[in-house]
PDB file of C-alpha atoms in Angstrom:
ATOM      1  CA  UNK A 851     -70.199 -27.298 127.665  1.00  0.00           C
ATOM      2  CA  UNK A 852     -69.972 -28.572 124.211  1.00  0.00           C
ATOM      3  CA  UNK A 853     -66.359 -28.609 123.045  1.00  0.00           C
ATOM      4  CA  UNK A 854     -64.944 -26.818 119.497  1.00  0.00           C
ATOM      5  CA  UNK A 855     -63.660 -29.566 117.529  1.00  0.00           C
ATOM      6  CA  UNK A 856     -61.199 -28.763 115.018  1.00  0.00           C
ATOM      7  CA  UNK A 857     -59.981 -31.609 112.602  1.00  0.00           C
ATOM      8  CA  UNK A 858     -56.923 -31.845 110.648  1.00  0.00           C
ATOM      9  CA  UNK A 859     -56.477 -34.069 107.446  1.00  0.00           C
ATOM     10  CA  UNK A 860     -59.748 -35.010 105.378  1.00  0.00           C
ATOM     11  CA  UNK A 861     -58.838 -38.194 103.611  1.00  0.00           C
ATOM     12  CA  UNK A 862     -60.775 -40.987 102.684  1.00  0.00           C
ATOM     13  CA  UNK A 863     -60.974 -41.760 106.536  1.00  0.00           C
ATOM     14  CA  UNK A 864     -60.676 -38.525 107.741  1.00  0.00           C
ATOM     15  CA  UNK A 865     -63.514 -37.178 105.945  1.00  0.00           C
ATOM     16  CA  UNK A 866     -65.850 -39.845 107.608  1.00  0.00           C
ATOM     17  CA  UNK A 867     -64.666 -39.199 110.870  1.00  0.00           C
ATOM     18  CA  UNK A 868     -65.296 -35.455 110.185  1.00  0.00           C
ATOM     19  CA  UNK A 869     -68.378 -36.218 109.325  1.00  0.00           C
ATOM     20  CA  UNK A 870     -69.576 -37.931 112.200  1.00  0.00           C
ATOM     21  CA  UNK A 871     -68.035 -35.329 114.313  1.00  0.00           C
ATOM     22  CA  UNK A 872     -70.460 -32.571 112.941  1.00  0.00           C
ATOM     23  CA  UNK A 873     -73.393 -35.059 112.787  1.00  0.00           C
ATOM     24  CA  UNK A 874     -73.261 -35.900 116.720  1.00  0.00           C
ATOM     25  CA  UNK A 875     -73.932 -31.719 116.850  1.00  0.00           C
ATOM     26  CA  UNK A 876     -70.343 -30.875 117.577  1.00  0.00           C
ATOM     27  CA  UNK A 877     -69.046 -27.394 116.288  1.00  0.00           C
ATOM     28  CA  UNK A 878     -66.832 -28.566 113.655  1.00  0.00           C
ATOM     29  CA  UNK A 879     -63.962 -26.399 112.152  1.00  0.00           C
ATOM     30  CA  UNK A 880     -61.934 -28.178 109.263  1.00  0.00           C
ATOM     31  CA  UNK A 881     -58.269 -28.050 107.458  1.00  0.00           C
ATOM     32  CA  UNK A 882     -56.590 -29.532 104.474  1.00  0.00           C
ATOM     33  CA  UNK A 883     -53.685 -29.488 102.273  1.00  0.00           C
ATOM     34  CA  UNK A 884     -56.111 -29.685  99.659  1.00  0.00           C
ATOM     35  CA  UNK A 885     -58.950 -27.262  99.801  1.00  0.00           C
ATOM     36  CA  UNK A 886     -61.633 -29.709  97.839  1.00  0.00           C
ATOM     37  CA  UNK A 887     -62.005 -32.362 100.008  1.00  0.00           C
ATOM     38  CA  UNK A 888     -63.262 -30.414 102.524  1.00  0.00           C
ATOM     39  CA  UNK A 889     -66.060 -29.270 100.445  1.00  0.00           C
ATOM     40  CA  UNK A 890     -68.782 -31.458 101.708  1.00  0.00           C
ATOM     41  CA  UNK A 891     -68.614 -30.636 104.964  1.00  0.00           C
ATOM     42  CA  UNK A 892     -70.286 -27.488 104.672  1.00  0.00           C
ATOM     43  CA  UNK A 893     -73.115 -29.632 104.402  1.00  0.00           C
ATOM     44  CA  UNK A 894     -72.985 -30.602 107.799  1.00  0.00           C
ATOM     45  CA  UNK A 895     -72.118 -26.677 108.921  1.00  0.00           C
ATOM     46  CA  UNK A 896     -68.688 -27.446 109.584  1.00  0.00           C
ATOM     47  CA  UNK A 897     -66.272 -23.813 108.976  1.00  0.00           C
ATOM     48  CA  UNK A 898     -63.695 -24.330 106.295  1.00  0.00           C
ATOM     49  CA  UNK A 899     -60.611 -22.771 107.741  1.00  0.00           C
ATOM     50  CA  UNK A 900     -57.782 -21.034 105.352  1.00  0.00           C
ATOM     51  CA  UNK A 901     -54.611 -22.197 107.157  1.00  0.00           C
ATOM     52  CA  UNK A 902     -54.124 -24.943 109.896  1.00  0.00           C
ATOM     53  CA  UNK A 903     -53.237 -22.154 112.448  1.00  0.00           C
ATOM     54  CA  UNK A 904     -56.900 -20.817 111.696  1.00  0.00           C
ATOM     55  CA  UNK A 905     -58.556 -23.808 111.994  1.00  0.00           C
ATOM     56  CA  UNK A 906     -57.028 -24.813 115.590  1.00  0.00           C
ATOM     57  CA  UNK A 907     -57.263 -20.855 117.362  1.00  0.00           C
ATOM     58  CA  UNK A 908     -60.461 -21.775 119.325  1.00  0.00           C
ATOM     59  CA  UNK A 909     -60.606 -24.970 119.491  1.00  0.00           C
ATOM     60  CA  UNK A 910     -61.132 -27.069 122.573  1.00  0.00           C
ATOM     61  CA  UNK A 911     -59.959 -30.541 120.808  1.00  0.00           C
ATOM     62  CA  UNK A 912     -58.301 -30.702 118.045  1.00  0.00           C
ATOM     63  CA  UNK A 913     -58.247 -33.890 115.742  1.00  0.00           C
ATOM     64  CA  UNK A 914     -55.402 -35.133 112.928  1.00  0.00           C
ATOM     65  CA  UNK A 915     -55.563 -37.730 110.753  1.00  0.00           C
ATOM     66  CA  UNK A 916     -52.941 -37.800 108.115  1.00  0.00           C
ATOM     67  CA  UNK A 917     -49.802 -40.182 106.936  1.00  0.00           C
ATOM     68  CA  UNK A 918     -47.188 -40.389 108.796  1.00  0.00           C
ATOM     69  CA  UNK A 919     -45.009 -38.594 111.677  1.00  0.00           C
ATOM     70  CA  UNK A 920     -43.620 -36.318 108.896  1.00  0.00           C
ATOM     71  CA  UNK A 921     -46.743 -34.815 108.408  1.00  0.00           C
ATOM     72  CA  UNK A 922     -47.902 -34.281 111.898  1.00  0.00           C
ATOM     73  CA  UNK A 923     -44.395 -33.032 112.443  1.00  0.00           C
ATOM     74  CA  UNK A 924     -45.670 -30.296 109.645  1.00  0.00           C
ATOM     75  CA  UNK A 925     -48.639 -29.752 110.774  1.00  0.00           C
ATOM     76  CA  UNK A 926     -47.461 -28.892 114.480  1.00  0.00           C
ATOM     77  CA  UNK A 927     -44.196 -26.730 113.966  1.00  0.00           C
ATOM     78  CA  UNK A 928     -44.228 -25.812 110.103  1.00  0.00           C
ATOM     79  CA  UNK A 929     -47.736 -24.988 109.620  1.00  0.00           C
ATOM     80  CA  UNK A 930     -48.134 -23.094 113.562  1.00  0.00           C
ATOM     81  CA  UNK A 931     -50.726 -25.263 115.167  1.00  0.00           C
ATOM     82  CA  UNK A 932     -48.475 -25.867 118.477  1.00  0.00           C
ATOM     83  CA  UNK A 933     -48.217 -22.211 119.130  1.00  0.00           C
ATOM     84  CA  UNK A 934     -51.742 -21.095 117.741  1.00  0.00           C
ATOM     85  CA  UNK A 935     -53.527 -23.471 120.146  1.00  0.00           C
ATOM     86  CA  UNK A 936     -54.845 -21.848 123.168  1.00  0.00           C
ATOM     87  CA  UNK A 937     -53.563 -23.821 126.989  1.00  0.00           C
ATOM     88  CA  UNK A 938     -55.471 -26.264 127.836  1.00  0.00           C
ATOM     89  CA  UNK A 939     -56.473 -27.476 124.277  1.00  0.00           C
ATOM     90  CA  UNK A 940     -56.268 -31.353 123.583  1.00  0.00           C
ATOM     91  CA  UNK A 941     -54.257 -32.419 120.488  1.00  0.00           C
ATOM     92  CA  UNK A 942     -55.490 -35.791 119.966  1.00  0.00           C
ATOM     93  CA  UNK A 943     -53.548 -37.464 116.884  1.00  0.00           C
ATOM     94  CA  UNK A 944     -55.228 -40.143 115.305  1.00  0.00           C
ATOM     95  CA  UNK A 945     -52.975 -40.479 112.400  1.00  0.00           C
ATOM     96  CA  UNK A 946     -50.968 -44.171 112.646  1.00  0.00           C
ATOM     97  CA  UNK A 947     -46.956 -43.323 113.711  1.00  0.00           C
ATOM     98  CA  UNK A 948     -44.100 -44.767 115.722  1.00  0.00           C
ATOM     99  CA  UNK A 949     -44.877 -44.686 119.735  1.00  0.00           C
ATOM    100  CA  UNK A 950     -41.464 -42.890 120.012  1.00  0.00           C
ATOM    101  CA  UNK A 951     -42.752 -39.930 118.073  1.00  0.00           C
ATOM    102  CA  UNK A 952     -46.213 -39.451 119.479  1.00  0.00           C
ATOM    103  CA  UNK A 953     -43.999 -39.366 122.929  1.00  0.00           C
ATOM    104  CA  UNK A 954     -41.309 -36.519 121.367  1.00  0.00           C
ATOM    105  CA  UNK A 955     -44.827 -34.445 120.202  1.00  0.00           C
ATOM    106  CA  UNK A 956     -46.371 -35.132 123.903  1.00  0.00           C
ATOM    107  CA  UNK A 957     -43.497 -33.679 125.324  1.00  0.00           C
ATOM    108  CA  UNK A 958     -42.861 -30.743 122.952  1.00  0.00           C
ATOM    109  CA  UNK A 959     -46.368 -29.953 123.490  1.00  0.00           C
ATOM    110  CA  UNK A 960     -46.401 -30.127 127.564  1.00  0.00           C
ATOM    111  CA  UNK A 961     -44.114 -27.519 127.175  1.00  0.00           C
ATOM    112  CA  UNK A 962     -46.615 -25.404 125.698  1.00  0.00           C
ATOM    113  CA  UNK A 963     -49.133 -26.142 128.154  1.00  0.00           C
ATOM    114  CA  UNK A 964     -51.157 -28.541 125.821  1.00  0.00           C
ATOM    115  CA  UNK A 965     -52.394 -31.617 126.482  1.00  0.00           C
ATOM    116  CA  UNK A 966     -52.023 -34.993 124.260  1.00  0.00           C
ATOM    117  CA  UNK A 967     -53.985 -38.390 123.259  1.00  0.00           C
ATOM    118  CA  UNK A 968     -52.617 -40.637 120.381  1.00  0.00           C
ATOM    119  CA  UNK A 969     -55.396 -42.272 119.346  1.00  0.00           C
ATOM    120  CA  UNK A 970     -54.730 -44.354 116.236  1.00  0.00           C
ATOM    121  CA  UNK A 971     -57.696 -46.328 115.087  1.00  0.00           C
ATOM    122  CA  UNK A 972     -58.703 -49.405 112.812  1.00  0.00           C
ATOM    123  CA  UNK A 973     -62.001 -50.483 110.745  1.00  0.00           C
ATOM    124  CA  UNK A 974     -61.291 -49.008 107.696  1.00  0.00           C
ATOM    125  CA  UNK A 975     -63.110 -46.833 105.870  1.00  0.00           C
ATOM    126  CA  UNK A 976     -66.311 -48.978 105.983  1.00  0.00           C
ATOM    127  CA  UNK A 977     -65.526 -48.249 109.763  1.00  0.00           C
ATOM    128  CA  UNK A 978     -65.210 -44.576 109.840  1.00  0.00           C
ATOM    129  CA  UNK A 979     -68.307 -44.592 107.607  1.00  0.00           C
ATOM    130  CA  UNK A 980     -70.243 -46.224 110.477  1.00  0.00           C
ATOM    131  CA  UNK A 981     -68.999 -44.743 113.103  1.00  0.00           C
ATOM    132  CA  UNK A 982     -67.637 -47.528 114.424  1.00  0.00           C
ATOM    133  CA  UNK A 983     -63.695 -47.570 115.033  1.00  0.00           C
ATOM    134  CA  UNK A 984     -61.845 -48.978 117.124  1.00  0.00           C
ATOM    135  CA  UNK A 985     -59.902 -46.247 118.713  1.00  0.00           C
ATOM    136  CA  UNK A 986     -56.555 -46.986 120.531  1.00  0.00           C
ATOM    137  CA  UNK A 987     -55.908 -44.143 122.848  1.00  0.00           C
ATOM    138  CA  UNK A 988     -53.113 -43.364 124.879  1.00  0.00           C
ATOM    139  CA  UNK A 989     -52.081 -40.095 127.523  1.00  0.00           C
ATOM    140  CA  UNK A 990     -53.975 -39.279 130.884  1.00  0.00           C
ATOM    141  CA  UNK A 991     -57.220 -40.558 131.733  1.00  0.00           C
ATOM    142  CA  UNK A 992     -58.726 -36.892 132.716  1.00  0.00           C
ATOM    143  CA  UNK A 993     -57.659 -36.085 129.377  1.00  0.00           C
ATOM    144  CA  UNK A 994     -59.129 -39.344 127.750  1.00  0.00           C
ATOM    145  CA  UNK A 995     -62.377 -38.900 129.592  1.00  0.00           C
ATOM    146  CA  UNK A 996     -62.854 -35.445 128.440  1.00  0.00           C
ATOM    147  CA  UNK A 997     -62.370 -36.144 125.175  1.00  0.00           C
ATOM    148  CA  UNK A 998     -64.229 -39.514 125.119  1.00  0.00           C
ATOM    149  CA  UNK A 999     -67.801 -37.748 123.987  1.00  0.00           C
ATOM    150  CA  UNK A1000     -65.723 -36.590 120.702  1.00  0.00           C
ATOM    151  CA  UNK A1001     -64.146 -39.816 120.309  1.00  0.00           C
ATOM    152  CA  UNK A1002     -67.650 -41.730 120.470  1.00  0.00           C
ATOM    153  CA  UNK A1003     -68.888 -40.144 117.642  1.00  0.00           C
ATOM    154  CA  UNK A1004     -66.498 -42.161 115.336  1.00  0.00           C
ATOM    155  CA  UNK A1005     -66.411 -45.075 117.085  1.00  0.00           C
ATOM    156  CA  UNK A1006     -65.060 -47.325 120.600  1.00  0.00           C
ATOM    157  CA  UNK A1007     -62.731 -45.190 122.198  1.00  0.00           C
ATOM    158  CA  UNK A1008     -60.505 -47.370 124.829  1.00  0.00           C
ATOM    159  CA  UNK A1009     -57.612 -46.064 127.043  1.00  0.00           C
ATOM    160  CA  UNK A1010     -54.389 -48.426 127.028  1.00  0.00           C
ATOM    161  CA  UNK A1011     -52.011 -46.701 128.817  1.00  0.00           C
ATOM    162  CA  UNK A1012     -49.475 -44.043 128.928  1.00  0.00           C
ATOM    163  CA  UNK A1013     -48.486 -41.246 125.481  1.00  0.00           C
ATOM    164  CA  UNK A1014     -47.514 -43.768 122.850  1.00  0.00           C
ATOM    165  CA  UNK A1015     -49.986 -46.919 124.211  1.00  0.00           C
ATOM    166  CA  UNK A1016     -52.201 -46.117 121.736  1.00  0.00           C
ATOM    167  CA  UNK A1017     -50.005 -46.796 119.202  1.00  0.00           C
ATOM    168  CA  UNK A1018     -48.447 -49.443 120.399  1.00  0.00           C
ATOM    169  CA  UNK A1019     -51.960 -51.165 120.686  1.00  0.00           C
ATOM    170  CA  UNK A1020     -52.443 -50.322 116.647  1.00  0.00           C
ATOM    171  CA  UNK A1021     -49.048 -52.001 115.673  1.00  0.00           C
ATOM    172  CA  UNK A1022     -50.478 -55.439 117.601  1.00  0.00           C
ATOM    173  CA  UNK A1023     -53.279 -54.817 115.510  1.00  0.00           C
ATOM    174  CA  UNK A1024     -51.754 -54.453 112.122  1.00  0.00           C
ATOM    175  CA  UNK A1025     -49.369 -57.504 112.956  1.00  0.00           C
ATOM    176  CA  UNK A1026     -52.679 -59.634 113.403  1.00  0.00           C
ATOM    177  CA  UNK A1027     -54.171 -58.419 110.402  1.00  0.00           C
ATOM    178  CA  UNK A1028     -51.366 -58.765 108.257  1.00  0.00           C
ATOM    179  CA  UNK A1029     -50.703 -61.813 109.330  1.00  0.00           C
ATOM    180  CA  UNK A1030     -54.184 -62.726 108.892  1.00  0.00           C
ATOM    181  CA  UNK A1031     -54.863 -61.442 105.792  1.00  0.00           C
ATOM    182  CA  UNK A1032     -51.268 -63.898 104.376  1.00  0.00           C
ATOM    183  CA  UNK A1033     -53.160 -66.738 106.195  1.00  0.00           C
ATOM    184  CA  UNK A1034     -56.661 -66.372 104.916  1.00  0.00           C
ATOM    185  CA  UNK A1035     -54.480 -65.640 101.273  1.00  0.00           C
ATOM    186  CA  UNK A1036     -53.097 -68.982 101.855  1.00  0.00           C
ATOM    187  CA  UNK A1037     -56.396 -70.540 102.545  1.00  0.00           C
ATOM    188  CA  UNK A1038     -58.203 -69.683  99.437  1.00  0.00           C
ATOM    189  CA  UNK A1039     -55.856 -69.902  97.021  1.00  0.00           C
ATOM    190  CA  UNK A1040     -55.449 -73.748  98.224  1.00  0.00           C
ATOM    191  CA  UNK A1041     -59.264 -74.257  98.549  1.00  0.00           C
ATOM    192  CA  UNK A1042     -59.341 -73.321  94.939  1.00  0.00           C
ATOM    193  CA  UNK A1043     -56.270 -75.601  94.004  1.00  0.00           C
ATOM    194  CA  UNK A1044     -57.290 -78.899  95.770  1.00  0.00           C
ATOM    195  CA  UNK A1045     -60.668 -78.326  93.620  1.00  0.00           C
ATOM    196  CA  UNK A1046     -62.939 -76.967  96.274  1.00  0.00           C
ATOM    197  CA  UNK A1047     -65.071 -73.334  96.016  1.00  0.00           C
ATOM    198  CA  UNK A1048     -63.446 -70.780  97.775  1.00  0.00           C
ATOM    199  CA  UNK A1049     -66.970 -68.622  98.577  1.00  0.00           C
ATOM    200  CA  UNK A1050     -68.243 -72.344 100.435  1.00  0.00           C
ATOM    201  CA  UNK A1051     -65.260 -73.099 102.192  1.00  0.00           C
ATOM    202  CA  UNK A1052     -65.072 -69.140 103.898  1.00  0.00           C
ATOM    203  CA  UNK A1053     -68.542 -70.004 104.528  1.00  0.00           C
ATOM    204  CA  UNK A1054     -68.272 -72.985 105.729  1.00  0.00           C
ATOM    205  CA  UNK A1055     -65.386 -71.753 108.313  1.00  0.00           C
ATOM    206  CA  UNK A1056     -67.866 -69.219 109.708  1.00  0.00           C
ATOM    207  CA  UNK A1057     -68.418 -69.340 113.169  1.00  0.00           C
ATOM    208  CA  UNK A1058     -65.497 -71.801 113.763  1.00  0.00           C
ATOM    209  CA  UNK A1059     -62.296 -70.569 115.318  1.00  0.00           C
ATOM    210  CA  UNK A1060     -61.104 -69.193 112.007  1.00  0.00           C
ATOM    211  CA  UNK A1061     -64.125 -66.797 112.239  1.00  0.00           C
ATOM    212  CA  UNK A1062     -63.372 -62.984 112.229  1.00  0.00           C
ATOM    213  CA  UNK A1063     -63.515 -59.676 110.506  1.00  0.00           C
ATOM    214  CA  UNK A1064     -60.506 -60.739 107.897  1.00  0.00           C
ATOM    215  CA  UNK A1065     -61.980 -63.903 107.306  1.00  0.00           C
ATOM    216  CA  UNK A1066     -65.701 -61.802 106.278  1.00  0.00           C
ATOM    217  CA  UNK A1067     -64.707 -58.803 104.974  1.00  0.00           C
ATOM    218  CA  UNK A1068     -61.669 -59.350 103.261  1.00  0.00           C
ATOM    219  CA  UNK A1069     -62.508 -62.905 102.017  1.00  0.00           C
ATOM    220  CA  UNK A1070     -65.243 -61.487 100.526  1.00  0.00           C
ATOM    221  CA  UNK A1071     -62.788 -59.113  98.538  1.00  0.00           C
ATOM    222  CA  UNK A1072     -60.860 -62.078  97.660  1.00  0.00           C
ATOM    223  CA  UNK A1073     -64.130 -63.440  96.214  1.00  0.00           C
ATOM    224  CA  UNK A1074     -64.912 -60.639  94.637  1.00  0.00           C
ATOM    225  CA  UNK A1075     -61.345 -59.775  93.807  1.00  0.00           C
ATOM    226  CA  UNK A1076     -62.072 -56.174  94.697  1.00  0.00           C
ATOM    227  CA  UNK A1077     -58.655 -54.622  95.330  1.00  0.00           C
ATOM    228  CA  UNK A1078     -60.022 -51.429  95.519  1.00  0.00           C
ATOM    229  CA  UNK A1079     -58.690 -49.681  99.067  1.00  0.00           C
ATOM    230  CA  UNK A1080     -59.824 -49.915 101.983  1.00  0.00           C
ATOM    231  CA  UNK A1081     -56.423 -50.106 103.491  1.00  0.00           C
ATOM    232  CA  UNK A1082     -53.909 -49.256 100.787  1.00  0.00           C
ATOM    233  CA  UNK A1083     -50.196 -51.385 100.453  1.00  0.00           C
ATOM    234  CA  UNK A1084     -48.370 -48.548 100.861  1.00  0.00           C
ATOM    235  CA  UNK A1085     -49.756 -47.638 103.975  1.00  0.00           C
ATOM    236  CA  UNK A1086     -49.254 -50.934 105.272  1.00  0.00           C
ATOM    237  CA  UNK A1087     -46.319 -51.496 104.204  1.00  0.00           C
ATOM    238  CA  UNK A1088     -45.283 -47.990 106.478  1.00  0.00           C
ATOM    239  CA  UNK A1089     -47.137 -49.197 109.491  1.00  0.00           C
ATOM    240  CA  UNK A1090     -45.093 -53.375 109.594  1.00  0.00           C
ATOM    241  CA  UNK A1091     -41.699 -51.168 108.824  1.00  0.00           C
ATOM    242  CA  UNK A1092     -43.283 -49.271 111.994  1.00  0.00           C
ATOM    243  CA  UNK A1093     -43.403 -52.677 114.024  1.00  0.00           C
ATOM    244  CA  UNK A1094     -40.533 -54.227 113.005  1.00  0.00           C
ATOM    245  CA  UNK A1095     -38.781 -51.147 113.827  1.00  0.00           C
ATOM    246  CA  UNK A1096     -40.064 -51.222 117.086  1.00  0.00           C
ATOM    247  CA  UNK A1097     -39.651 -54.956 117.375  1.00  0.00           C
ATOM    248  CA  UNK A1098     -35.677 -54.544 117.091  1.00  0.00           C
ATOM    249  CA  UNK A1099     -35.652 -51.572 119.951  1.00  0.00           C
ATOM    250  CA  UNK A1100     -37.865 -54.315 122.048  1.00  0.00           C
ATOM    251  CA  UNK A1101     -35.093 -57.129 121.069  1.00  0.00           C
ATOM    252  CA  UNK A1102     -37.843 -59.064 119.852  1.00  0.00           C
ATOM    253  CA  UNK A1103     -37.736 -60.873 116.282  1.00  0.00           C
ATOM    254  CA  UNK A1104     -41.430 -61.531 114.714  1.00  0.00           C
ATOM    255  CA  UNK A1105     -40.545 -64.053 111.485  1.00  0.00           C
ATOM    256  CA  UNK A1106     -43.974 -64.072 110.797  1.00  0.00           C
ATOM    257  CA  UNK A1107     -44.157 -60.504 110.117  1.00  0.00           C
ATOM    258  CA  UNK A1108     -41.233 -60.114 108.276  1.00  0.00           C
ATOM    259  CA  UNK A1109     -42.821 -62.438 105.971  1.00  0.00           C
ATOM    260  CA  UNK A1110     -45.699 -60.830 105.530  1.00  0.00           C
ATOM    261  CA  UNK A1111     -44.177 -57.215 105.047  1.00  0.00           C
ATOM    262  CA  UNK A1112     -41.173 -58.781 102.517  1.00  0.00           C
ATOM    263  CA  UNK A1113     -44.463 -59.899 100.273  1.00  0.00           C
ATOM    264  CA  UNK A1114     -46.062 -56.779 100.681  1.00  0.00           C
ATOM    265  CA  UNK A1115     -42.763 -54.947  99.850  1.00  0.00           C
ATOM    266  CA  UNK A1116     -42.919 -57.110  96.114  1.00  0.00           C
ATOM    267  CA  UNK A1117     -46.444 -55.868  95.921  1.00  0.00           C
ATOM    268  CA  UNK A1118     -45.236 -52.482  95.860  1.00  0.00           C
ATOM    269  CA  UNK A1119     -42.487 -52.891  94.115  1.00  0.00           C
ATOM    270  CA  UNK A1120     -44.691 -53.938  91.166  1.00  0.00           C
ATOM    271  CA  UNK A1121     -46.798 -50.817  91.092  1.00  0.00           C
ATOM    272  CA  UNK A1122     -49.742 -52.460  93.334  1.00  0.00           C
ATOM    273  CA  UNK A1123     -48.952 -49.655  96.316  1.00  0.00           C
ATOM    274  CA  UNK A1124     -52.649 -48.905  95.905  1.00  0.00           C
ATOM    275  CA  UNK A1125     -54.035 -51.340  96.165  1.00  0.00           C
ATOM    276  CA  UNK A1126     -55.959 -52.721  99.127  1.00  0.00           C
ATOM    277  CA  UNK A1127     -54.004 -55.109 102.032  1.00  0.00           C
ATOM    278  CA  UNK A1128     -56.114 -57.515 100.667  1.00  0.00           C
ATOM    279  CA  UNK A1129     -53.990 -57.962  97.228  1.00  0.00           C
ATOM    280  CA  UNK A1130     -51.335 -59.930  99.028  1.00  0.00           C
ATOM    281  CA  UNK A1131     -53.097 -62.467  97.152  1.00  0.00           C
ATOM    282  CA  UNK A1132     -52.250 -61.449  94.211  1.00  0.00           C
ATOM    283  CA  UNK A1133     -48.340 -61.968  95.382  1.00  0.00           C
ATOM    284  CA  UNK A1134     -49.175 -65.502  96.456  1.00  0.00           C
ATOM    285  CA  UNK A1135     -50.681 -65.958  92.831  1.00  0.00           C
ATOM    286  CA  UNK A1136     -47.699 -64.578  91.195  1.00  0.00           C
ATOM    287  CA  UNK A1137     -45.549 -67.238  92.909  1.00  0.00           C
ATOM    288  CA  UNK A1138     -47.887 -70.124  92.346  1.00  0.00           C
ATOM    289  CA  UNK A1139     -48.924 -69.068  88.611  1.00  0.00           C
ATOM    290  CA  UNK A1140     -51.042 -70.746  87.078  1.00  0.00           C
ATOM    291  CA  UNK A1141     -53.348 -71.076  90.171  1.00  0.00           C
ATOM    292  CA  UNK A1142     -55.962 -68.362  90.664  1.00  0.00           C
ATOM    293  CA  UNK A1143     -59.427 -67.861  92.049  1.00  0.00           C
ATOM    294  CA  UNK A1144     -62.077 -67.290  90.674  1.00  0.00           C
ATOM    295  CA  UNK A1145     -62.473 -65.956  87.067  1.00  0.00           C
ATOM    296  CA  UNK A1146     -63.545 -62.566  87.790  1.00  0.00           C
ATOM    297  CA  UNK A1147     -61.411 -59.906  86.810  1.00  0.00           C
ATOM    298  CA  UNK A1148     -59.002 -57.587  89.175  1.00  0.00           C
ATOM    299  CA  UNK A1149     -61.048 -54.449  90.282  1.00  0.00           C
ATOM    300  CA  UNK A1150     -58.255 -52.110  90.907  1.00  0.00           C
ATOM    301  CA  UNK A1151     -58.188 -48.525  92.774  1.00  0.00           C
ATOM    302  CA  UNK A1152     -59.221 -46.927  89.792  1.00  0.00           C
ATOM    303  CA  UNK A1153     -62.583 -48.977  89.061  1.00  0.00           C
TER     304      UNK A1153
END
C-alpha cells in the first residue's frame, strides 16, 4: 500500500524534498513554523496541516528537516508529534544533529511504540532540487527497507548501521567537505597569486585526483564569487562544533578540522553567517589582503 507521508520543516531544502515526495505520487501532508512556505505545495496536492500534531495523526512516515536537536526536541515533545503518532509510524529525521541525540529520541520513541531512521543527507539544495541526495540512514533494516521507496524520491538512500550511524556518516562528510572546501580555497587564491587563471587551472585539475564535487561546484562559486547559500556558515559552523564534539568523546583530535571551523568561526564573527561554505575564501583573502580573485564583485545572500 502506498504510505501517508507527513513532512516536517519546509526550508530551502525541505521544501525540495517535499516536493519530490508529492511528485513520486505519495500522499503528502505538510507542517511549518511558518505558514507561507508551505504555500506551493498545494500545487502538488499536498494538505497544509494547522499544527504539527495534525499533520503527523495518520501518517505512515513521517519526515523532519529542520536545524538542530533543539528543534526536533520541539517538534517531538513541545509541539505533540510523539504522542499524536499512531504505533507503528516511522519518524525518520533528516535534520543534521549529534548521534547522541538521534539515539536519546530513538529511545524515547521505542517507548511509544514508534519506530526511528536518522537519515541526515548532503547535496545541497541543487541536490534536493534534483532529487538526488545522498541520504545517510541509520536504525533497523526492516524499518530502512520500508521506508526506502519514500527515501528514493529525494535521492540515494544507504543504510550504515545502527540509530545514530546515519549521522555519524554526515559528520565524515562535512569534515571532508570542509576540509575540502579550505584546500580548494587555498588552491585558487595561490593560482591567482603566482599569476596563473584560476577558471584554467580548476579546469585543468579536472579529472585528476583533485577531481570532485567541491572542486566543480564550489570552484565554480569561487569563480563566480557567488556566496549566495547553498550551505550557509552558520550551519556549518553547528555541524564541525558537532564533530569536534564528538571527536573529544571518541578521544580523537582532528587539527585539520579545527582549522577549518576556527576560520569559519571569524567568518561569522564578521557578519558572513549567511553566507555559503564556500566564503571561507573570503577569510583566506582577509589574511592575505591584497590578493584576490578575480574582479567580479561578492554576490551575497541577498543578491
Amino acid at each position: 500500500m502506498t504510505p501517508n507521508v507527513t513532512f516536517l520543516g519546509i526550508g530551502r531544502m525541505g521544501l525540495c524534498m517535499a516536493t519530490n515526495i508529492a511528485r513520486a505520487g505519495f500522499p503528502l501532508t505538510v507542517w511549518n513554523r511558518t505558514s507561507g512556505k508551505t504555500d506551493s505545495l498545494v500545487t502538488h496536492h499536498a494538505t497544509i496541516a494547522e499544527s504539527a500534531a495534525e499533520a503527523v495523526a495518520g501518517a505512515d512516515i513521517v519526515c523532519t528537516s529542520v536545524t538542530d536537536a533543539n528543534a526536533v526536541r520541539e517538534i517531538l515533545f513541545e509541539h505533540g508529534v510523539a504522542d499524536a503518532m499512531k504505533p507503528g509510524t516511522i519518524f525518520c529525521d533528516m535534520s543534521s544533529i549529534a548521534p547522541q541525540a538521534e539515539q536519546e529520541f530513538d529511545t524515547a520513541l521505542t517507548k511509544l511504540g514508534i519506530r526511528h531512521l536518522d537519515a541526515p543527507v548532503s547535496g545541497g539544495t541543487q541536490g534536493a532540487e534534483l532529487g538526488s541526495l545522498a541520504i545517510m540512514v541509520g536504525g533497523e533494516k526492516d524499518t530502512f527497507v520500508e521506508a526506502t521507496p519514500v527515501l528514493a524520491s529525494m535521492g540515494r538512500p544507504f543504510r550504515v548501521g545502527p540509530c545514530g550511524a546515519g549521522q555519524l556518516t554526515k559528520l565524515c562528510n562535512q569534515v571532508i567537505v570542509a576540509i575540502s572546501i579550505a584546500g580548494l580555497s587555498e588552491a585558487m587564491l595561490l593560482a591567482e597569486a603566482g599569476g596563473a587563471n584560476p577558471e584554467s587551472v580548476r579546469d585543468a585539475l579536472r579529472g585528476g585526483f583533485a577531481e570532485s564535487r567541491v572542486l566543480q561546484e564550489h570552484g565554480n562559486r569561487i569563480i563566480e564569487r557567488n556566496w549566495g547559500p547553498g550551505a550557509q556558515i552558520s550551519n556549518t559552523l553547528k555541524d564541525l562544533d558537532t564533530v569536534l564534539r564528538t571527536a573529544k568523546e571518541c578521544g580523537l583530535d582532528l587539527p585539520f578540522l579545527n582549522l577549518a571551523r576556527d576560520l569559519y568561526s571569524s567568518l561569522s564573527a564578521r557578519g558572513l553567517a549567511e553566507y555559503d561554505q564556500t566564503a571561507l575564501l573570503l577569510e583566506l583573502e582577509h589574511r592575505n589582503a591584497p590578493h584576490r580573485i578575480g574582479d567580479k564583485p561578492d554576490s551575497g545572500p541577498g543578491a
